[in-house]
Short mmCIF file of C-alpha atoms in Angstrom, two decimals:
data_model
loop_
_atom_site.label_atom_id
_atom_site.label_comp_id
_atom_site.label_asym_id
_atom_site.label_seq_id
_atom_site.Cartn_x
_atom_site.Cartn_y
_atom_site.Cartn_z
CA GLN M 55 -9.96 -33.06 -8.65
CA GLN M 56 -8.90 -29.80 -6.14
CA LEU M 57 -9.44 -26.13 -8.49
CA LYS M 58 -6.61 -23.89 -7.18
CA THR M 59 -7.99 -20.95 -5.11
CA TYR M 60 -6.49 -17.40 -4.98
CA ILE M 61 -7.23 -14.45 -2.73
CA SER M 62 -8.89 -12.68 -5.52
CA ASP M 63 -11.46 -15.72 -6.15
CA SER M 64 -12.73 -15.48 -2.04
CA GLU M 65 -13.08 -11.27 -2.02
CA ASP M 66 -16.01 -10.55 -3.83
CA ASP M 67 -17.77 -7.40 -5.15
CA ASP M 68 -17.63 -5.04 -3.02
CA ASP M 69 -14.77 -6.13 -1.37
CA LYS M 70 -12.84 -5.81 -5.68
CA ALA M 71 -14.99 -2.61 -5.39
CA GLU M 72 -14.27 -0.06 -3.16
CA THR M 73 -9.84 -2.07 -3.69
CA LEU M 74 -10.69 -0.19 -7.41
CA ALA M 75 -12.29 2.20 -6.22
CA LEU M 76 -9.05 3.66 -3.88
CA ALA M 77 -6.73 2.75 -6.01
CA SER M 78 -8.57 5.57 -9.44
CA MET M 79 -8.31 7.58 -6.36
CA MET M 80 -4.46 7.45 -5.69
CA LEU M 81 -4.19 8.52 -9.32
CA ARG M 82 -4.38 11.19 -9.38
CA ARG M 83 -1.26 12.99 -7.20
CA SER M 84 -3.53 15.60 -4.84
CA LYS M 85 -6.29 12.51 -3.64
CA ALA M 86 -3.77 10.54 -2.44
CA LYS M 87 -2.25 13.60 -0.67
CA LYS M 88 -5.58 13.83 1.25
CA LEU M 89 -5.89 9.51 1.25
CA VAL M 90 -2.65 9.12 3.53
CA ASP M 91 -3.56 12.52 5.55
CA ALA M 92 -6.80 10.81 6.29
CA SER M 93 -5.37 7.72 7.57
CA TYR M 94 -3.67 9.11 10.64
CA ASN M 95 -5.58 9.58 12.91
CA ARG M 96 -6.91 7.65 16.11
CA PHE M 97 -7.01 4.18 14.34
CA ALA M 98 -3.64 4.44 13.73
CA TRP M 99 -1.55 3.66 16.51
CA ASN M 100 -4.10 1.44 18.79
CA ASP M 101 -1.91 0.37 21.87
CA PRO M 102 -3.05 -3.04 22.88
CA ARG M 103 -1.40 -3.90 25.34
CA ASP M 104 -2.78 -4.42 28.67
CA LEU M 105 -6.04 -4.84 27.47
CA PRO M 106 -9.01 -7.88 27.71
CA ALA M 107 -8.14 -10.73 24.03
CA TRP M 108 -12.94 -9.70 24.28
CA PHE M 109 -12.06 -5.66 24.20
CA VAL M 110 -8.71 -5.78 21.14
CA ASP M 111 -10.97 -8.32 19.19
CA ASP M 112 -14.17 -6.32 19.61
CA GLU M 113 -11.74 -3.26 19.06
CA LYS M 114 -10.88 -5.25 15.83
CA ARG M 115 -13.91 -5.98 14.31
CA HIS M 116 -15.89 -2.50 15.15
CA TYR M 117 -13.18 -0.29 15.64
CA ARG M 118 -11.99 0.73 11.66
CA PRO M 119 -11.69 4.40 10.19
CA GLN M 120 -14.57 4.93 7.25
CA VAL M 121 -12.91 5.83 3.96
CA PRO M 122 -13.47 8.24 2.26
CA ILE M 123 -14.87 6.62 -1.09
CA LYS M 124 -17.78 8.66 -2.49
CA PRO M 125 -20.95 6.39 -3.46
CA GLU M 126 -21.47 7.35 -7.05
CA LEU M 127 -16.85 5.73 -7.91
CA LEU M 128 -18.50 2.26 -5.88
CA ALA M 129 -21.51 1.60 -7.86
CA GLU M 130 -19.07 2.76 -11.27
CA MET M 131 -16.65 -0.34 -10.16
CA LYS M 132 -19.41 -2.64 -9.43
CA ALA M 133 -20.75 -2.21 -12.81
CA ARG M 134 -17.67 -2.54 -13.94
CA PHE M 135 -16.72 -6.00 -12.41
CA GLN M 136 -20.56 -7.35 -13.08
CA SER M 137 -19.66 -6.12 -16.97
CA LEU M 138 -16.45 -7.45 -16.93
CA ALA M 139 -18.47 -11.42 -15.83
CA ALA M 140 -20.60 -10.92 -18.09
CA LYS M 141 -18.94 -11.27 -21.08
CA PRO M 142 -17.22 -14.69 -21.99
CA ILE M 143 -13.46 -15.21 -21.75
CA LYS M 144 -11.71 -15.10 -24.92
CA LYS M 145 -9.50 -18.21 -24.12
CA VAL M 146 -12.82 -19.89 -22.80
CA ALA M 147 -14.69 -19.71 -26.25
CA GLU M 148 -12.25 -20.53 -28.06
CA ALA M 149 -12.42 -24.52 -25.91
CA ARG M 150 -16.40 -23.93 -26.63
CA ALA M 151 -15.01 -23.42 -30.07
CA ARG M 152 -13.34 -26.29 -30.67
CA LYS M 153 -15.47 -28.04 -28.49
CA ARG M 154 -18.42 -27.63 -30.98
CA THR M 155 -16.12 -28.29 -34.59
CA ARG M 156 -14.59 -31.67 -31.93
CA ALA M 157 -18.33 -32.97 -31.83
CA GLU M 158 -19.46 -32.43 -35.05
CA ALA M 159 -16.12 -34.26 -36.55
CA ARG M 160 -18.12 -37.39 -34.78
#
């Protein structure tokens, strides 16, 4: 039996927290404008033509702009994910209860 994997399953908590932090920053119009303005930089139009393949691969790996996310906000989002992971899902709890009642009936 093969389990379905989704893109969100492959992301680790750091990536999810960073995405959620960026999304929460985008809710405010002023912060969204600042993020868009910060996206226009020397990294935006990097033309890889006429460059060796090893150089382009190295650039993809290391030549990235740093996203301006406050560490406090990132830590808050990580804590939010951990609290969600600790809570049992309602349907899972219901299924466990049904299984328990069936076991008791036998």
